[in-house]
PDB file of C-alpha atoms in Angstrom:
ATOM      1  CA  UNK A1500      75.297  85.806 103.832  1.00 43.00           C
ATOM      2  CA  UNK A1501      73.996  83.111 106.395  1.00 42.00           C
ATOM      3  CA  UNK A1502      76.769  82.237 109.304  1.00 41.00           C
ATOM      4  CA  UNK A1503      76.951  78.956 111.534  1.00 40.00           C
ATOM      5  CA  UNK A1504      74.750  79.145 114.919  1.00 42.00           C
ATOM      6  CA  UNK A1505      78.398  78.323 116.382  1.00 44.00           C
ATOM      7  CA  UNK A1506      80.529  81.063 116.639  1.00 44.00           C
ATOM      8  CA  UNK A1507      83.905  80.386 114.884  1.00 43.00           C
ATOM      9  CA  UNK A1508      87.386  79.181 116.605  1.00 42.00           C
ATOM     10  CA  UNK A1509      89.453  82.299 117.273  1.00 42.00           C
ATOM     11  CA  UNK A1510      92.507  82.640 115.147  1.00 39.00           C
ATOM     12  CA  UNK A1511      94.896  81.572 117.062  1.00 40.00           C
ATOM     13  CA  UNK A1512      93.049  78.343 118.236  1.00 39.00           C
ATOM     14  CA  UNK A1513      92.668  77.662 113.787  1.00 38.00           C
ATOM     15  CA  UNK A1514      96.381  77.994 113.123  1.00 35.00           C
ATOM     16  CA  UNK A1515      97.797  76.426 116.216  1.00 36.00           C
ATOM     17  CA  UNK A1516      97.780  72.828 117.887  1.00 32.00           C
ATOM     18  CA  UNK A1517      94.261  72.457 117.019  1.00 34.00           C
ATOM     19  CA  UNK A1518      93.957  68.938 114.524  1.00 33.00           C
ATOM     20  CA  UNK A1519      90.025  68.882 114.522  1.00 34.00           C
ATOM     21  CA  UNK A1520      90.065  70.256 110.914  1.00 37.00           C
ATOM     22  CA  UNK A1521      88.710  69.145 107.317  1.00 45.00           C
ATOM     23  CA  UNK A1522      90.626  71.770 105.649  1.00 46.00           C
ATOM     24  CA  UNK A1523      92.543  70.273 102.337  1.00 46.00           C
ATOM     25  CA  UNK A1524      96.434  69.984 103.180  1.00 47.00           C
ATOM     26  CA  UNK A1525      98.081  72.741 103.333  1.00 43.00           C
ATOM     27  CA  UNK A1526     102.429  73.736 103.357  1.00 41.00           C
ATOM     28  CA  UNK A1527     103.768  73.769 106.910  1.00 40.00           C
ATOM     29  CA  UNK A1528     103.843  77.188 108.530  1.00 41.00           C
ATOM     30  CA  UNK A1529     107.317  76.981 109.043  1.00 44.00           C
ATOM     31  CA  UNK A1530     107.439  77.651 105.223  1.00 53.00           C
ATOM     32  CA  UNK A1531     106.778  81.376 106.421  1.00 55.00           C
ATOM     33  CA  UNK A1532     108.857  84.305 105.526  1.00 62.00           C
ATOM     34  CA  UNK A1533     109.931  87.194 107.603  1.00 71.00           C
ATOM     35  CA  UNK A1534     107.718  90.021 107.862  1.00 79.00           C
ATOM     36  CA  UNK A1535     108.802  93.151 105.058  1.00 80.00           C
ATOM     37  CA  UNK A1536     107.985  96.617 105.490  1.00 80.00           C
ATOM     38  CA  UNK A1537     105.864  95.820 108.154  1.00 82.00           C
ATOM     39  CA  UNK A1538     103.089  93.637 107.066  1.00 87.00           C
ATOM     40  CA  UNK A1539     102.970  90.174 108.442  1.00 85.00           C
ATOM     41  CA  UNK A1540     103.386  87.529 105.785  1.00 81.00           C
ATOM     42  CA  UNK A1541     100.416  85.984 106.140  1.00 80.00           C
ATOM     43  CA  UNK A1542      98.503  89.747 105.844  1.00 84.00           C
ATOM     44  CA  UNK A1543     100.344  90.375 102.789  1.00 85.00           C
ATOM     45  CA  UNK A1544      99.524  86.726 101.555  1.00 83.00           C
ATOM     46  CA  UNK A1545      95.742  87.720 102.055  1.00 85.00           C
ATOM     47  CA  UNK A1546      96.464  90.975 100.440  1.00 87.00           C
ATOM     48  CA  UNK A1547      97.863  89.563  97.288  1.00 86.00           C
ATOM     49  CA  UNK A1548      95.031  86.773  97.464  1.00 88.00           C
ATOM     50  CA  UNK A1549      93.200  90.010  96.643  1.00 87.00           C
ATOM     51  CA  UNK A1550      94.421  90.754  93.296  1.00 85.00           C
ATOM     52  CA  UNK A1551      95.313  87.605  92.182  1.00 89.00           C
ATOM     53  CA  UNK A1552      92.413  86.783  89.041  1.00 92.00           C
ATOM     54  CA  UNK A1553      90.340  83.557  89.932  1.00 94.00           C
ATOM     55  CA  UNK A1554      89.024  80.628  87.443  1.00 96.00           C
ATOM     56  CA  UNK A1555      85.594  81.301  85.801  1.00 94.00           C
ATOM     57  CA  UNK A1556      82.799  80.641  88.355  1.00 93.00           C
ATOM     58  CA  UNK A1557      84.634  81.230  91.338  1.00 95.00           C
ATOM     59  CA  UNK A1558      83.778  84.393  93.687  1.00 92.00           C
ATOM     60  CA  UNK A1559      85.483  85.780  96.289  1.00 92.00           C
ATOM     61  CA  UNK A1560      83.797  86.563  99.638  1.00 91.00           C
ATOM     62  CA  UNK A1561      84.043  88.407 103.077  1.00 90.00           C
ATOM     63  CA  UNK A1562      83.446  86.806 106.435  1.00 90.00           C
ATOM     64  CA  UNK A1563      82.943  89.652 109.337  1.00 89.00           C
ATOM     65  CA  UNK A1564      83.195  86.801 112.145  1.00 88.00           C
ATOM     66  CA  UNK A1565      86.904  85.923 111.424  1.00 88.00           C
ATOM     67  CA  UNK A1566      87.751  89.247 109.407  1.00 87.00           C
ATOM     68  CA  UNK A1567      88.733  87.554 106.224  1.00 88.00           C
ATOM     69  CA  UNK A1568      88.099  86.792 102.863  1.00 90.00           C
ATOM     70  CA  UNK A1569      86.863  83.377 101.555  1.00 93.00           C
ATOM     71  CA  UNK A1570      86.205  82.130  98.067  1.00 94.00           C
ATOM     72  CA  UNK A1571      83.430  80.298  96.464  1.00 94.00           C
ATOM     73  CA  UNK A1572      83.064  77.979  93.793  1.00 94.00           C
ATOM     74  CA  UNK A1573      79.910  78.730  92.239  1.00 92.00           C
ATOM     75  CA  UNK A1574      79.781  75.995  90.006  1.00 91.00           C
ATOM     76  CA  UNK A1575      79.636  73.316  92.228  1.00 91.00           C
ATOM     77  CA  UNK A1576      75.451  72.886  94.078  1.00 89.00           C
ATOM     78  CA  UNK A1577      75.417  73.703  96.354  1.00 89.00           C
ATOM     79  CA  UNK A1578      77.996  76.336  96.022  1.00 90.00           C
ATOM     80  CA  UNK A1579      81.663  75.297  98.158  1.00 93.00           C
ATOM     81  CA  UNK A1580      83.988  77.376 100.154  1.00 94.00           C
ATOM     82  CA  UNK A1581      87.463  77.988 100.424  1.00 94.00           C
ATOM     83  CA  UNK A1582      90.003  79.849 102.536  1.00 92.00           C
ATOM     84  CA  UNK A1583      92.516  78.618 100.121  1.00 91.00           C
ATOM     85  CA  UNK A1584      92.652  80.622  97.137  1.00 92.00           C
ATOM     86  CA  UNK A1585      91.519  78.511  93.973  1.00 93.00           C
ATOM     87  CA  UNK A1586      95.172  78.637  92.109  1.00 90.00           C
ATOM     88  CA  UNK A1587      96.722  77.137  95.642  1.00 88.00           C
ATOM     89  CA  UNK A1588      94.056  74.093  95.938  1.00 90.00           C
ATOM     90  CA  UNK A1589      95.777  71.090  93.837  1.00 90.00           C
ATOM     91  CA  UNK A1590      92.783  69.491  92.985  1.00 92.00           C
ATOM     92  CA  UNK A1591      91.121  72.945  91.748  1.00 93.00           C
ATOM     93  CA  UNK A1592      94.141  73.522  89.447  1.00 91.00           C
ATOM     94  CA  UNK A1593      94.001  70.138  88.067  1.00 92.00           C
ATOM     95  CA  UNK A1594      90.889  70.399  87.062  1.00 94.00           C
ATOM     96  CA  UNK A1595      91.398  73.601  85.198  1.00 95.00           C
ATOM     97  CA  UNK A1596      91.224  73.191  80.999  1.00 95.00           C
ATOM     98  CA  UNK A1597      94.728  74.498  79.765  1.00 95.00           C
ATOM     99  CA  UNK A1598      92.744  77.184  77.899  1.00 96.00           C
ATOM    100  CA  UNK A1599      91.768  78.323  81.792  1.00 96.00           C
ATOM    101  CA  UNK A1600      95.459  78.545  82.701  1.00 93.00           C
ATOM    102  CA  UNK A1601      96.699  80.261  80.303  1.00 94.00           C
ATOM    103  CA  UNK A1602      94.005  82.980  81.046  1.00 95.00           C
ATOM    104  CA  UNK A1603      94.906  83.238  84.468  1.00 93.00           C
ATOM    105  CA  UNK A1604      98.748  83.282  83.838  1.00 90.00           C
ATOM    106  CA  UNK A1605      98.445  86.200  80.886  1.00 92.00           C
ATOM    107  CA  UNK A1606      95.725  87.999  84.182  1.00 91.00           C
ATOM    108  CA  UNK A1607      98.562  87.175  86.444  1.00 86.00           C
ATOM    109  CA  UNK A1608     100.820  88.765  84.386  1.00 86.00           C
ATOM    110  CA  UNK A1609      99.224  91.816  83.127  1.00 87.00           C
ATOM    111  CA  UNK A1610      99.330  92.875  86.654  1.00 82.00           C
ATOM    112  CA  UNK A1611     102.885  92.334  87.536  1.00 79.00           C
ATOM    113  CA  UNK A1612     103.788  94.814  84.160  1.00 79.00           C
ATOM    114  CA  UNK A1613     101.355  97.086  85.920  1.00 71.00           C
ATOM    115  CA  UNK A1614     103.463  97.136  89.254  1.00 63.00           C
ATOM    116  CA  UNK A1615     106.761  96.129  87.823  1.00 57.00           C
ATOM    117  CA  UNK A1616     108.747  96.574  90.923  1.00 54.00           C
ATOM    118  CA  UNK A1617     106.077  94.194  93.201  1.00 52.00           C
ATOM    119  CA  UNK A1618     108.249  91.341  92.873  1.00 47.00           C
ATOM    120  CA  UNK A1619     111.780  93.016  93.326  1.00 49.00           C
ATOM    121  CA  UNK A1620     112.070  91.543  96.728  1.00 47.00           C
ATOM    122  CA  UNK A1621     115.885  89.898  95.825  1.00 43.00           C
ATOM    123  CA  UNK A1622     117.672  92.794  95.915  1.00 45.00           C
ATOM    124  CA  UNK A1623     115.266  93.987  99.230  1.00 44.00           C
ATOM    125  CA  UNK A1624     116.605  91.106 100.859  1.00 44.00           C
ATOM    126  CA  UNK A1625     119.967  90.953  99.593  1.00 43.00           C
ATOM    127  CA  UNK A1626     120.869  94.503 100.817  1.00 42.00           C
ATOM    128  CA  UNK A1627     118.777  94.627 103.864  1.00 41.00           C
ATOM    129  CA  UNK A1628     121.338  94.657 106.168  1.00 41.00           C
ATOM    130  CA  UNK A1629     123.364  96.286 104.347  1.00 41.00           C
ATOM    131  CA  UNK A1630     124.544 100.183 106.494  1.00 45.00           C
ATOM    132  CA  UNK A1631     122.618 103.979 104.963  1.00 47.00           C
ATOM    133  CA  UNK A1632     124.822 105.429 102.726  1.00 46.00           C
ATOM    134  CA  UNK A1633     126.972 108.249 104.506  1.00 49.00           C
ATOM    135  CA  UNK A1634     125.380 111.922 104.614  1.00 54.00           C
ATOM    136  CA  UNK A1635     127.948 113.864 101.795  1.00 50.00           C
ATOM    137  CA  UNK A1636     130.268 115.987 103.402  1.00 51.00           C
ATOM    138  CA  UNK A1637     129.949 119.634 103.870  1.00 54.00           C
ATOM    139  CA  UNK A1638     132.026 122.008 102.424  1.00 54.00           C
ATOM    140  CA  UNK A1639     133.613 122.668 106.099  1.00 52.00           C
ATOM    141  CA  UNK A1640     133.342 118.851 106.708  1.00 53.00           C
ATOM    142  CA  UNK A1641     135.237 117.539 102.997  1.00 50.00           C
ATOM    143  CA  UNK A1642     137.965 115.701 103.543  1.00 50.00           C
ATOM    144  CA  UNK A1643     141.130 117.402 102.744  1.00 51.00           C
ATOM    145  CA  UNK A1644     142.697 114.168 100.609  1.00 53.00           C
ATOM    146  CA  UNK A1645     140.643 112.809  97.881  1.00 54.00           C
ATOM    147  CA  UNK A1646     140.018 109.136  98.032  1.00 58.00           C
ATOM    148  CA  UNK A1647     139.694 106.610  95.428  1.00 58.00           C
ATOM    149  CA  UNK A1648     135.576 105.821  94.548  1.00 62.00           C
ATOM    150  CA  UNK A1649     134.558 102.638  95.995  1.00 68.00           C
ATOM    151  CA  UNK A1650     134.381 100.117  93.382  1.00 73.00           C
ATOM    152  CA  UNK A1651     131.179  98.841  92.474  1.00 72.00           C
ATOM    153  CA  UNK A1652     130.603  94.790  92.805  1.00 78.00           C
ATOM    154  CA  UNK A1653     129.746  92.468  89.523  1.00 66.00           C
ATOM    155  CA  UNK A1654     126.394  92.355  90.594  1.00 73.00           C
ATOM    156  CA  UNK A1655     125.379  96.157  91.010  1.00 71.00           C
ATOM    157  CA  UNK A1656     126.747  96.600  87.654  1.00 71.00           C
ATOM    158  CA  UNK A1657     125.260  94.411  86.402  1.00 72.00           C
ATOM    159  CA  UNK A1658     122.352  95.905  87.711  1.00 70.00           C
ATOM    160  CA  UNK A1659     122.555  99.580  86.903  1.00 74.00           C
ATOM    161  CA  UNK A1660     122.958  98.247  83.019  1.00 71.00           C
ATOM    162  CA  UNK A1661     120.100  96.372  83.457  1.00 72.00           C
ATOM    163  CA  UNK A1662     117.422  99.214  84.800  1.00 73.00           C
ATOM    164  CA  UNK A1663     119.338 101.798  83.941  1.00 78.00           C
ATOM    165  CA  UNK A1664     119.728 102.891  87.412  1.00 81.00           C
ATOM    166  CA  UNK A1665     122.446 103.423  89.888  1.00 85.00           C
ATOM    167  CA  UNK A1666     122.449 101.509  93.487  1.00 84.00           C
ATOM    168  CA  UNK A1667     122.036 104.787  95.293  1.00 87.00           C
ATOM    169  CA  UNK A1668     118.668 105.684  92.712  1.00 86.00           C
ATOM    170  CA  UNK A1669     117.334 101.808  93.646  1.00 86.00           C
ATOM    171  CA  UNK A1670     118.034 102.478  97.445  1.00 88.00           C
ATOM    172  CA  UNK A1671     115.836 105.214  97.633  1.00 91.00           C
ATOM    173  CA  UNK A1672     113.278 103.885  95.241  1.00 88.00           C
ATOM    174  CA  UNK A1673     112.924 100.970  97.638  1.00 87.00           C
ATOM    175  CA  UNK A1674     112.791 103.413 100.718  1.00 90.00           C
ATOM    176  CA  UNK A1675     109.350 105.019  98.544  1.00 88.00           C
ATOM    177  CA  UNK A1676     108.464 102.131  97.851  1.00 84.00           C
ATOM    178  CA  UNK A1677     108.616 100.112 101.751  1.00 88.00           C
ATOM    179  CA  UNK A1678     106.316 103.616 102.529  1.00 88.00           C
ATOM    180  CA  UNK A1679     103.630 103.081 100.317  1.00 86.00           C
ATOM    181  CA  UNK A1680     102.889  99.387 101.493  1.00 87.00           C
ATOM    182  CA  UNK A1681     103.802 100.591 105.023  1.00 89.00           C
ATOM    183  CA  UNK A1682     100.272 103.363 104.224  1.00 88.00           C
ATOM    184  CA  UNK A1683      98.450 100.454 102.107  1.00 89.00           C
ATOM    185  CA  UNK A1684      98.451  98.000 104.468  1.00 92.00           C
ATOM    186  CA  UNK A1685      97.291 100.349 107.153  1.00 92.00           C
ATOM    187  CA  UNK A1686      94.223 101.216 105.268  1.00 91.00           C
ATOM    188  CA  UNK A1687      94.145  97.997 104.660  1.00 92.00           C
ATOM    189  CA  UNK A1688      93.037  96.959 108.338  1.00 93.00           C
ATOM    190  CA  UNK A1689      90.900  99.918 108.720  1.00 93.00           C
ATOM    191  CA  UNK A1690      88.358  99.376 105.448  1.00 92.00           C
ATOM    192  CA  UNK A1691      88.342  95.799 106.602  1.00 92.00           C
ATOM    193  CA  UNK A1692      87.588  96.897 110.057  1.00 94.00           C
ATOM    194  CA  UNK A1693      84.796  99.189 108.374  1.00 94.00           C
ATOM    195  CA  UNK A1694      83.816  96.226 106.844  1.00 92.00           C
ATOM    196  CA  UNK A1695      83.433  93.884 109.887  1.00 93.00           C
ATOM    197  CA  UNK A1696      81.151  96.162 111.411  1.00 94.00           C
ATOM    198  CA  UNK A1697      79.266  97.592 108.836  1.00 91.00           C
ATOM    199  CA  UNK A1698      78.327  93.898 108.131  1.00 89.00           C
ATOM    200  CA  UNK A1699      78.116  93.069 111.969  1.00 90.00           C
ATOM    201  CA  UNK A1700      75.864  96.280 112.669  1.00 90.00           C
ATOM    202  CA  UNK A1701      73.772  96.490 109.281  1.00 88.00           C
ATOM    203  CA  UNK A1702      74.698 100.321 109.388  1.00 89.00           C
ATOM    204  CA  UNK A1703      77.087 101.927 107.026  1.00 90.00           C
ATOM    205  CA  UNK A1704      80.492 102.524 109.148  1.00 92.00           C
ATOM    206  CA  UNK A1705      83.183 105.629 108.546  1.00 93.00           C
ATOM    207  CA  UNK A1706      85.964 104.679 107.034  1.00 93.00           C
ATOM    208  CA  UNK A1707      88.283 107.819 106.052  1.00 92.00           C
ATOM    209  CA  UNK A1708      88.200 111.311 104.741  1.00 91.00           C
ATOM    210  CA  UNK A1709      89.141 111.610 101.245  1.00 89.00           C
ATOM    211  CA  UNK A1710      91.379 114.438  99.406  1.00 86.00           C
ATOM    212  CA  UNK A1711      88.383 116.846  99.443  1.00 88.00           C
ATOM    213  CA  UNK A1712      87.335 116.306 103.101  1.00 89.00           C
ATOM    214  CA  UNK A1713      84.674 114.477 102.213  1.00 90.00           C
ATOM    215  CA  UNK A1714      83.482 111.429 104.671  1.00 92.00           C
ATOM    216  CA  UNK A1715      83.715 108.086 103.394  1.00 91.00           C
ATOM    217  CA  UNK A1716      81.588 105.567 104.500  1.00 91.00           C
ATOM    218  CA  UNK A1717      81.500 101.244 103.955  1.00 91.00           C
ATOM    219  CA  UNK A1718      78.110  99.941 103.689  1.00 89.00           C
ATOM    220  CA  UNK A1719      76.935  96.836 104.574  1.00 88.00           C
ATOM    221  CA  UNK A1720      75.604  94.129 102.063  1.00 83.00           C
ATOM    222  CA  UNK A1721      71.953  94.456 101.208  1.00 73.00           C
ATOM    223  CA  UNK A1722      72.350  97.624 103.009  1.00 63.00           C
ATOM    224  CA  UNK A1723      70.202 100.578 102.141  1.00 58.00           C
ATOM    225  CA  UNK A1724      72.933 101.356  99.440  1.00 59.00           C
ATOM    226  CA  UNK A1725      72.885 105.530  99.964  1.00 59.00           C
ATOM    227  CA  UNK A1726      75.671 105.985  97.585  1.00 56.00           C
ATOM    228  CA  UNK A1727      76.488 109.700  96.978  1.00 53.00           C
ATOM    229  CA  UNK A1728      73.817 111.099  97.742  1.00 58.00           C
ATOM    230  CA  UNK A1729      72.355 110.144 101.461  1.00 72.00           C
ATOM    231  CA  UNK A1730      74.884 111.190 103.430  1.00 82.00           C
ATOM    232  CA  UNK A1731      74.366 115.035 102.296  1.00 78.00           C
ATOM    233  CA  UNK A1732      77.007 117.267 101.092  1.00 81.00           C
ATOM    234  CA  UNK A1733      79.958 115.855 103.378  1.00 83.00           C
ATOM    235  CA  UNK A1734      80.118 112.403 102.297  1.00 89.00           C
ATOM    236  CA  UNK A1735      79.046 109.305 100.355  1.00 88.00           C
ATOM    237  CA  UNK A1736      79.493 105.517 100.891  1.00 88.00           C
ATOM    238  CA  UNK A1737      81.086 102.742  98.739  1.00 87.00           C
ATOM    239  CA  UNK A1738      79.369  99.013  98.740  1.00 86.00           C
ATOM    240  CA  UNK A1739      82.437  96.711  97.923  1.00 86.00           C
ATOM    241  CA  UNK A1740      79.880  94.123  97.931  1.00 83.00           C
ATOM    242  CA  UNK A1741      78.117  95.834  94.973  1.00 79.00           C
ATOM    243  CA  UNK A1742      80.862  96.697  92.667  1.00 71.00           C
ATOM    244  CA  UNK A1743      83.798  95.658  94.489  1.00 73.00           C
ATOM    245  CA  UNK A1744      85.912  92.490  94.651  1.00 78.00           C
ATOM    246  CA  UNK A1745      82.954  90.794  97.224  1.00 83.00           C
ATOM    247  CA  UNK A1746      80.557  91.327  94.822  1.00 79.00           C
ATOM    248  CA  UNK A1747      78.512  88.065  93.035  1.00 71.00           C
ATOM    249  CA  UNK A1748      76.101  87.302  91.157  1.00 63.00           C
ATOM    250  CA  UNK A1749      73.577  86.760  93.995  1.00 65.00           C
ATOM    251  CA  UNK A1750      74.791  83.030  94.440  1.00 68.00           C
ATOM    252  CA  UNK A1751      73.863  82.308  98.753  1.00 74.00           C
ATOM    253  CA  UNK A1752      77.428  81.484 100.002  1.00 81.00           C
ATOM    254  CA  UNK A1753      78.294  80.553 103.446  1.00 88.00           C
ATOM    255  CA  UNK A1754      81.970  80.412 105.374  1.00 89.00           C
ATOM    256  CA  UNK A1755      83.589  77.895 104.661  1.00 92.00           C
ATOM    257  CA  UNK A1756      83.077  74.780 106.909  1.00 89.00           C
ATOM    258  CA  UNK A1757      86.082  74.210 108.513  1.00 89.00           C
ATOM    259  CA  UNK A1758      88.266  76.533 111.010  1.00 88.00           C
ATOM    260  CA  UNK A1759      90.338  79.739 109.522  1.00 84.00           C
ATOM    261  CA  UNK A1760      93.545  78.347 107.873  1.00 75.00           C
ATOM    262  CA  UNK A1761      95.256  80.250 105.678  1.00 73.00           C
ATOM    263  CA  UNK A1762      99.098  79.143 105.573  1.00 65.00           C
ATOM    264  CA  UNK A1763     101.220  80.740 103.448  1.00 63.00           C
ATOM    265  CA  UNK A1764     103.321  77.737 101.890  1.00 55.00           C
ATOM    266  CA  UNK A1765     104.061  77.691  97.568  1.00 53.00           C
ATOM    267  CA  UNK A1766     101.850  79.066  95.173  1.00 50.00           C
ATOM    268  CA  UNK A1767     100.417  76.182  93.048  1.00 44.00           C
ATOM    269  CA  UNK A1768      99.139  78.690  90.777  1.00 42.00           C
ATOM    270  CA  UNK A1769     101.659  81.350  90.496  1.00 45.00           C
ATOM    271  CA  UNK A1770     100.754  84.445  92.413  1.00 49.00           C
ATOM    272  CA  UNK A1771     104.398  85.274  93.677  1.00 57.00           C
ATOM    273  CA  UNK A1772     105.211  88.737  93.696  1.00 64.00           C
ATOM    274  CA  UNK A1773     101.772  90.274  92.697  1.00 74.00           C
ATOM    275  CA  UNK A1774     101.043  93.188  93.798  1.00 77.00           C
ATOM    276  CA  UNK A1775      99.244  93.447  97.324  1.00 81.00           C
ATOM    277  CA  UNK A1776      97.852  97.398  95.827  1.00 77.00           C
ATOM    278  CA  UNK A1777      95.076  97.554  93.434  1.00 77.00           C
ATOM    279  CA  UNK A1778      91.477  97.039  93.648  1.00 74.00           C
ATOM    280  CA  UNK A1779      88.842  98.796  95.240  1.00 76.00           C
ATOM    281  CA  UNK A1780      91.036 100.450  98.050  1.00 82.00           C
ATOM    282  CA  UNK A1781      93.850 101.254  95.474  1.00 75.00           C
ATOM    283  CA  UNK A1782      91.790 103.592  93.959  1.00 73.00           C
ATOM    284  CA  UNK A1783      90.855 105.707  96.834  1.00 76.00           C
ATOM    285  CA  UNK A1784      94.751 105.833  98.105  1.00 77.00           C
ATOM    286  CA  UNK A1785      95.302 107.120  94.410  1.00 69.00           C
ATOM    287  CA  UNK A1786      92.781 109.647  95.395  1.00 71.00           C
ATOM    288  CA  UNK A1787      93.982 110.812  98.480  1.00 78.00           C
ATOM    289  CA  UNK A1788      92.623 109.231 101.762  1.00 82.00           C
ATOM    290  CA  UNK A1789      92.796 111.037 105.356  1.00 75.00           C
ATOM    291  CA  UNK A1790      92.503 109.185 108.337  1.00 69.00           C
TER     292      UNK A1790
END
């Protein structure tokens, strides 16, 4: 991938006062929501940007200078870039045949019946500051009159007769589930910082250990591509330009041309609620990682 002789404008300079910018219009960034289970909404925006399926001809891309993905229309000569994904450019949708979109809304989702419980943010929200339920007594500690049961509200009713559940069984589910994004978004930053400098270097870069003990390494693109069996018996590299979601089909792509802007805003496309685990990283958490 060929970079600008001009070194890009740091991140905060691209999403701050700065008005020297062709990007296409974008939503305000006061349409931002509050950071959940600690990954900043515009990470997990990025993150979901990840699994979210693209139209026919478009690639995605990885620039090491600013750390982030980028995606390409291939179709267009010379090939254009985005930092917007495809589905949240207007003019990209527009142009999309209604055979296209109904493709990418049955892709879109496939994956939320795959992670059913991405999108179950309303009830996150709605009993986030809500008080733990209170430890159950101890024999020594139970109270010596027996009290009522609290009664349940319409709502969680209503909701343990829709999943089956109880409000106690969804608490803790939640509590599982606010850990595994909490562990997915921290190896998260550390592939992509594997990534940076793999790319920056030319050198294949250590990444984690994975159930077995085994190093893990990123390679760069074009990179010497050692696989499983150069690093001897202790470890093996992954290319996630070769099989994973930066891969294309050798089409030259550049940055795109205008400063780092991702806001987070409405999804023209969809997209809401997909799941920010999956991919080429999902599969080695499934396998075990060790950092």
């Amino acid at each position: 991938m060929s970079t600008p002789s001009e070194p890009p404008p740091s991140y905060a300079v691209a999403t701050g006062s700065s008005t020297t910018s062709a990007a296409p219009k974008a939503s305000s960034h006061l349409q931002v929501p509050k950071d959940r289970n600690g990954i900043p909404a515009l990470a997990r925006r990025s993150m979901e940007d990840l699994q979210r399926p693209l139209p026919q001809g478009w690639v995605r891309s990885y620039d090491p200078k600013e750390n982030h993905q980028f995606f390409v229309n291939t179709k267009e000569d010379p090939p254009k870039s985005y930092w917007e994904h495809p589905l949240d450019i207007p003019e990209v949708v527009r142009s999309l045949s209604s055979e296209e979109r109904e493709r990418l809304q049955e892709e879109e989702d496939k994956l939320r019946k795959q992670f059913p419980h991405s999108a179950d943010h309303s009830e996150d929200e709605g009993h986030a500051n809500e008080p733990p339920l209170p430890p159950r007594p101890s024999n020594q500690q139970r109270p010596s009159t027996s009290k009522a049961p609290q009664k349940k509200t319409f709502g969680e009713k209503l909701k343990d007769k829709v999943t089956g559940t109880t409000h106690e069984e969804r608490v803790l589910e939640r509590a599982k589930r606010e850990e595994e994004e909490r562990q997915y978004y921290e190896a998260h930053l550390k592939l992509r910082q594997a990534m940076q400098k793999a790319q920056m270097t030319g050198q294949p870069q250590f990444f984690a250990k994975d159930k077995d003990g085994k190093d893990i390494y990123i390679e760069p693109p074009g990179g010497p591509g050692y696989g499983y069996g150069g690093y001897g018996p202790r470890g093996y590299g992954i290319n996630p330009y070769a099989q994973g979601p930066y891969s294309n089909p050798n089409v030259r792509v550049i940055r795109p041309g205008y400063p780092y802007n991702r806001p987070y805003g409405p999804y023209s496309g969809g997209g809401a609620g997909l799941p920010i685990a999956g991919g080429l990283l999902g599969g080695m958490l499934l396998g075990g990682l060790l950092f």
